[in-house]
Amino acid sequence: MRHFGKFLALTLAFLLLLAGCGKVSEADDSKAAPQTLDEQVDAIVSSMTLPEKVGQMVMIGVYGTEINDDSRYMLNQYHIGGVIFFDRNLQSAEQTKKLTADLQAQADKVPLFIAIDEEGGTVARGKGFIEPPPSAQSLGQTGDNTQAESWAQKTGTRLKELGINVNFAPVADVGTNPREFSTDGRTVAKFVAAAAQGYESAHVIYTLKHFPGIGRGQVDSHIDKSEIPATKDELMAQDLLPFKEIIANHSPENFMIMVSHLIYPALDKNHTASLSAEVQTKLLRQELGFNGVIVTDSLGMGAVSKYGEFRNLGVQAVQAGADIALVCHEYAHETDVYLGILEAAEKGIISEERINESVKRIVKMKLLHKS
């Protein structure tokens, strides 16, 4: 009995010790509470080198239907944060899934943005395995904006299946082009809002383009620059309505805004919107209150590339307020844009605080759309 009593006492002591350990463990767990999203973003950005941060601010086009030495080099050497697909990259559904997975495998601290222009009508990629939506104009002519929502959800779902997480659509311009829903700003706003809802249902990032609206343009900015001779009041009353609608009613983490390469003399006489602080920082950020990701139209387009060096174009875009410089076609141009921004940041021409602002927006959007 004495042995049994001693055994019982030891057992009770051991159980009390276990209970005590459990309490300590619970206390320790409470100290290590999960980070908030913003804390996660801050931690990731703090862990990045300056070259890594700058890489997040550049989106490039690559060549080939599979990852190769060139694309692998660009992603790793320059820490590139995003890739845009064209038909040159798209052969089949299985091939595209493999390409997106192989590209993502090169990403380090956060996933890549993998983007596409799947607007519908004549601007549609991968037609053999991605069903192209009708043109915006044909949808607008029906008067039924629910079709815009259903097509956006259908398209977004298909893109997500393929590993594509950003669509450079819907077009929010007001005008007569088949890419545009209507010549009436309120109608365009209604259809763009419906499309936004569809993309959000599919959990795919969408992009309003081309801020502050190119519907009045007469010259293709792929070829050359031109001016939009509208007053600010006219732009506010029509062209800006679709952008204002989404900014006011949707989370900025769900969509980007792409800025155009046109000149709006009423806003800035000297610079295209893509290189204008008056357009991006003053109008879009401060007046309209947009705090999401701003991406340029491709800096390879004639409206800007004819009038500036690639080493400077990315710098000007970032100084104006852009978060992502898009360069679609030439590896040499993509390299120059990256190196130009990096050099400007290293010299303090662009402050690291300014770089951090953009990278935090980008990382936050990526974390919210990881799966």
C-alpha positions as MATLAB code, in Angstrom:
seq = 'MRHFGKFLALTLAFLLLLAGCGKVSEADDSKAAPQTLDEQVDAIVSSMTLPEKVGQMVMIGVYGTEINDDSRYMLNQYHIGGVIFFDRNLQSAEQTKKLTADLQAQADKVPLFIAIDEEGGTVARGKGFIEPPPSAQSLGQTGDNTQAESWAQKTGTRLKELGINVNFAPVADVGTNPREFSTDGRTVAKFVAAAAQGYESAHVIYTLKHFPGIGRGQVDSHIDKSEIPATKDELMAQDLLPFKEIIANHSPENFMIMVSHLIYPALDKNHTASLSAEVQTKLLRQELGFNGVIVTDSLGMGAVSKYGEFRNLGVQAVQAGADIALVCHEYAHETDVYLGILEAAEKGIISEERINESVKRIVKMKLLHKS';
ca = [
       0.000    0.000    0.000;
       2.831    2.389    0.781;
       4.249    1.753   -2.677;
       0.848    2.297   -4.242;
       0.413    5.587   -2.353;
       3.814    6.754   -3.482;
       2.962    5.785   -7.068;
      -0.363    7.641   -6.842;
       1.343   10.764   -5.511;
       3.909   10.696   -8.310;
       1.183   10.211  -10.905;
      -0.813   13.168   -9.565;
       2.304   15.332   -9.544;
       3.046   14.358  -13.137;
      -0.517   15.164  -14.232;
      -0.372   18.540  -12.509;
       2.892   19.253  -14.266;
       1.311   18.394  -17.627;
      -1.630   20.656  -16.838;
       0.762   23.441  -15.953;
       2.650   22.932  -19.189;
      -0.608   23.140  -21.090;
      -1.375   26.486  -19.520;
       2.056   27.840  -20.365;
       1.641   26.627  -23.939;
      -1.720   28.401  -24.198;
      -0.161   31.588  -22.854;
       2.673   31.297  -25.377;
       0.170   30.750  -28.203;
      -1.740   33.851  -27.212;
       1.437   35.907  -27.487;
       2.026   34.599  -31.021;
      -1.343   35.757  -32.363;
      -1.742   35.563  -36.162;
      -0.529   38.636  -38.016;
      -3.039   40.949  -39.611;
      -2.910   41.233  -43.388;
      -1.197   44.615  -43.193;
       1.381   43.202  -40.758;
       2.072   40.336  -43.165;
       2.503   42.823  -46.001;
       4.869   44.984  -43.936;
       6.928   41.944  -42.951;
       7.269   40.730  -46.544;
       8.182   44.166  -47.895;
      10.698   44.685  -45.070;
      12.362   41.408  -46.014;
      12.867   42.510  -49.630;
      16.005   44.064  -51.025;
      15.655   47.191  -53.151;
      16.194   45.208  -56.394;
      13.434   42.804  -55.299;
      11.076   45.695  -54.584;
      11.704   47.295  -57.961;
      11.078   43.947  -59.646;
       7.583   43.866  -58.173;
       6.899   47.134  -60.007;
       7.618   45.780  -63.491;
       5.386   43.515  -65.591;
       6.824   42.001  -68.752;
       5.916   39.908  -71.760;
       7.847   36.694  -72.397;
       8.292   34.534  -75.470;
       7.439   30.891  -76.017;
       4.823   28.420  -74.866;
       7.047   27.042  -72.128;
       9.491   28.552  -69.694;
      12.964   28.904  -71.194;
      16.379   30.332  -70.355;
      15.364   33.875  -71.375;
      12.176   34.060  -69.340;
      13.791   32.301  -66.387;
      16.684   34.776  -66.489;
      14.358   37.805  -66.560;
      12.333   36.563  -63.607;
      15.328   35.644  -61.478;
      17.892   38.277  -62.411;
      15.439   41.178  -62.129;
      12.961   39.721  -59.618;
      10.127   40.542  -62.037;
       6.730   40.609  -60.347;
       4.365   40.067  -63.254;
       3.985   38.532  -66.715;
       1.474   39.331  -69.455;
       0.415   36.609  -71.899;
      -0.209   36.974  -75.629;
      -1.183   34.368  -78.211;
       2.527   33.619  -78.638;
       2.345   32.033  -75.173;
      -0.941   30.164  -75.564;
      -1.218   26.824  -77.347;
      -3.674   24.757  -75.325;
      -5.289   24.644  -71.908;
      -2.871   22.045  -70.532;
       0.154   23.867  -71.947;
      -1.037   27.162  -70.441;
      -1.599   25.589  -67.021;
       1.914   24.173  -67.111;
       3.407   27.485  -68.223;
       1.679   29.445  -65.462;
       2.752   26.867  -62.877;
       6.355   26.879  -64.118;
       6.469   30.673  -64.082;
       4.995   30.802  -60.587;
       7.652   28.343  -59.446;
      10.213   31.082  -60.157;
       8.492   33.515  -57.775;
      10.137   33.997  -54.422;
       8.329   35.847  -51.621;
       4.987   36.480  -53.293;
       3.261   35.038  -56.373;
       3.478   36.575  -59.820;
       0.716   38.561  -61.397;
      -0.056   36.659  -64.609;
      -2.186   38.859  -66.844;
      -3.997   38.743  -70.165;
      -6.141   41.004  -72.366;
      -9.356   38.982  -72.531;
     -11.777   41.815  -73.338;
     -13.915   40.001  -75.892;
     -14.740   40.771  -79.493;
     -11.548   41.260  -81.494;
      -9.355   41.584  -78.373;
      -9.292   38.014  -77.112;
      -6.431   35.577  -76.576;
      -6.298   31.795  -76.680;
      -9.448   31.484  -78.770;
      -8.988   27.755  -79.228;
      -9.591   27.067  -75.537;
     -10.794   30.333  -73.971;
     -14.254   31.194  -75.228;
     -14.110   34.857  -76.294;
     -16.830   37.072  -74.839;
     -18.905   39.190  -77.219;
     -17.578   42.689  -77.860;
     -18.414   45.281  -75.220;
     -20.347   47.260  -77.809;
     -22.598   44.310  -78.678;
     -23.282   43.695  -74.995;
     -24.041   47.364  -74.432;
     -26.480   47.411  -77.326;
     -28.606   44.734  -75.646;
     -29.286   47.071  -72.715;
     -28.951   44.044  -70.421;
     -26.011   44.573  -68.098;
     -26.496   41.153  -66.473;
     -24.886   39.694  -69.609;
     -21.741   41.682  -68.838;
     -21.732   40.188  -65.354;
     -22.269   36.607  -66.503;
     -19.594   36.844  -69.207;
     -17.113   38.373  -66.773;
     -17.755   35.589  -64.262;
     -17.447   32.938  -66.978;
     -14.252   34.451  -68.367;
     -12.756   35.027  -64.933;
     -13.464   31.443  -63.892;
     -11.801   30.101  -67.031;
      -8.739   32.318  -66.582;
      -8.371   31.216  -62.982;
      -8.502   27.556  -64.063;
      -5.554   28.292  -66.353;
      -3.539   30.014  -63.621;
      -4.124   33.543  -64.953;
      -4.986   35.874  -62.076;
      -5.325   39.302  -63.745;
      -7.520   40.315  -66.667;
      -6.846   43.642  -68.346;
     -10.573   44.220  -68.775;
     -13.214   45.622  -68.709;
     -12.747   48.634  -70.963;
     -14.230   51.605  -69.119;
     -13.873   54.068  -72.009;
     -16.901   55.930  -73.340;
     -17.182   55.963  -77.128;
     -18.061   54.276  -80.418;
     -15.290   51.686  -80.621;
     -16.470   48.037  -80.481;
     -14.308   47.697  -77.339;
     -16.566   50.216  -75.552;
     -19.991   49.530  -74.057;
     -21.638   52.815  -75.040;
     -21.278   56.472  -75.987;
     -23.067   57.355  -72.737;
     -21.014   57.496  -69.548;
     -23.839   56.357  -67.278;
     -24.514   53.313  -69.449;
     -20.838   52.399  -69.501;
     -20.697   52.784  -65.712;
     -23.638   50.398  -65.337;
     -22.063   47.735  -67.564;
     -18.602   48.101  -66.063;
     -20.098   47.728  -62.570;
     -21.822   44.531  -63.669;
     -18.582   43.172  -65.152;
     -16.751   44.064  -61.947;
     -19.250   42.017  -59.972;
     -18.709   39.068  -62.291;
     -14.935   39.147  -61.957;
     -15.175   39.472  -58.197;
     -17.459   36.426  -58.094;
     -14.739   34.523  -59.978;
     -12.066   35.890  -57.590;
      -9.969   37.234  -60.471;
      -8.354   40.674  -60.460;
      -9.822   42.931  -63.139;
      -8.566   46.174  -64.643;
     -10.399   49.340  -65.605;
      -8.835   50.909  -68.675;
      -7.736   53.362  -70.025;
      -7.842   56.126  -67.382;
      -9.046   58.852  -67.698;
     -10.751   57.538  -70.844;
      -9.650   57.212  -74.483;
     -13.068   57.091  -76.109;
     -12.641   60.564  -77.595;
      -9.234   59.693  -79.110;
      -8.612   59.880  -82.859;
      -5.096   58.417  -82.981;
      -4.110   54.889  -81.939;
      -1.631   55.317  -79.078;
       0.142   52.152  -80.222;
       1.354   54.352  -83.082;
       1.663   57.909  -81.781;
       0.579   60.382  -79.132;
      -2.461   62.622  -79.420;
      -4.559   64.976  -77.359;
      -8.082   64.789  -75.973;
      -9.511   68.310  -76.271;
     -12.071   67.980  -73.488;
     -12.483   70.205  -70.456;
     -12.140   68.716  -67.005;
     -15.885   69.231  -66.480;
     -16.622   67.282  -69.671;
     -14.336   64.453  -68.568;
     -15.976   64.391  -65.137;
     -19.478   64.374  -66.595;
     -18.880   61.484  -69.027;
     -15.491   59.802  -69.388;
     -14.718   59.471  -65.692;
     -18.135   58.185  -64.600;
     -17.291   54.462  -64.969;
     -14.039   54.858  -63.019;
     -15.739   56.894  -60.293;
     -18.480   54.256  -59.966;
     -16.078   51.394  -59.295;
     -13.730   53.399  -57.074;
     -16.660   54.474  -54.885;
     -18.288   51.066  -54.550;
     -15.617   48.360  -54.807;
     -12.571   47.371  -52.769;
      -9.331   48.686  -54.319;
      -7.679   45.333  -53.619;
      -9.881   43.700  -56.270;
      -9.001   45.761  -59.336;
      -6.246   47.737  -61.012;
      -6.578   50.895  -63.065;
      -4.589   51.175  -66.293;
      -3.581   54.686  -67.362;
      -3.552   55.695  -71.005;
      -0.863   57.224  -73.211;
      -3.050   60.105  -74.380;
      -2.548   63.749  -73.422;
      -5.376   65.623  -71.689;
      -4.455   69.321  -71.914;
      -7.159   70.297  -69.430;
      -5.303   68.172  -66.867;
      -1.688   68.282  -68.064;
      -0.537   69.926  -71.299;
       2.889   68.351  -71.369;
       2.609   64.677  -70.403;
       0.643   61.602  -71.379;
      -1.600   60.341  -68.573;
       0.836   57.476  -68.010;
       3.618   59.954  -67.189;
       1.525   62.651  -65.518;
       1.409   63.312  -61.775;
      -1.530   65.655  -62.415;
      -3.540   62.743  -63.803;
      -2.388   59.887  -61.575;
      -1.558   61.464  -58.228;
      -3.705   64.571  -58.174;
      -6.815   63.373  -60.027;
      -6.896   59.612  -59.538;
      -5.324   59.312  -56.085;
      -6.296   62.551  -54.363;
      -9.528   63.719  -56.016;
     -11.122   60.360  -56.803;
      -9.642   58.598  -53.757;
      -8.199   55.524  -55.470;
      -5.630   53.735  -53.306;
      -5.228   50.592  -55.362;
      -2.721   49.472  -57.982;
      -2.107   51.743  -60.981;
      -0.546   50.072  -64.034;
       0.628   51.835  -67.174;
      -0.408   50.836  -70.651;
       2.580   49.244  -72.352;
       5.570   51.569  -72.398;
       6.522   50.081  -75.749;
       3.650   51.871  -77.472;
       4.562   54.637  -79.905;
       2.803   57.381  -77.959;
       5.598   57.246  -75.369;
       8.438   55.134  -76.795;
       8.891   57.510  -79.741;
       9.507   60.387  -77.369;
      11.554   58.934  -74.529;
      14.182   56.372  -73.561;
      13.053   53.212  -71.816;
      15.540   53.897  -69.011;
      13.558   57.053  -68.257;
       9.982   56.028  -69.086;
       9.566   53.718  -66.104;
      11.068   56.352  -63.802;
       8.652   59.006  -65.095;
       5.705   56.638  -64.677;
       6.609   55.870  -61.056;
       7.227   59.538  -60.281;
       3.778   60.279  -61.709;
       2.160   57.733  -59.380;
       2.168   54.384  -61.206;
       2.774   51.199  -59.237;
       3.521   48.893  -62.174;
       5.347   49.719  -65.406;
       4.095   47.407  -68.158;
       6.512   46.514  -70.989;
       5.268   43.835  -73.334;
       7.543   42.852  -76.168;
      11.324   43.346  -76.103;
      13.546   41.887  -73.402;
      16.017   44.756  -73.912;
      13.270   47.326  -73.297;
      11.992   45.427  -70.265;
      15.511   45.318  -68.846;
      15.987   49.044  -69.425;
      12.753   49.922  -67.635;
      13.733   47.809  -64.625;
      17.292   49.118  -64.456;
      16.125   52.705  -64.905;
      13.782   52.506  -61.923;
      16.398   50.685  -59.826;
      19.087   53.254  -60.593;
      16.714   56.131  -59.783;
      15.865   54.463  -56.460;
      19.511   53.810  -55.624;
      20.361   57.471  -56.310;
      17.404   58.739  -54.289;
      15.690   60.252  -57.343;
      12.800   58.029  -56.323;
      12.699   57.583  -52.552;
      12.526   54.100  -51.056;
       9.438   55.305  -49.193;
       7.779   55.912  -52.571;
       8.891   52.458  -53.766;
       7.491   50.901  -50.576;
       4.087   52.524  -51.146;
       3.728   50.751  -54.478;
       5.165   47.431  -53.348;
       2.833   47.290  -50.344;
      -0.184   47.777  -52.614;
       1.081   45.064  -54.948;
       1.924   42.557  -52.193;
      -1.412   43.128  -50.455;
      -3.313   42.434  -53.667;
      -1.246   39.310  -54.293;
      -1.830   37.921  -50.802;
      -5.579   38.460  -51.127;
      -5.655   36.617  -54.448;
      -3.199   33.785  -53.757;
      -5.596   30.981  -54.603;
];
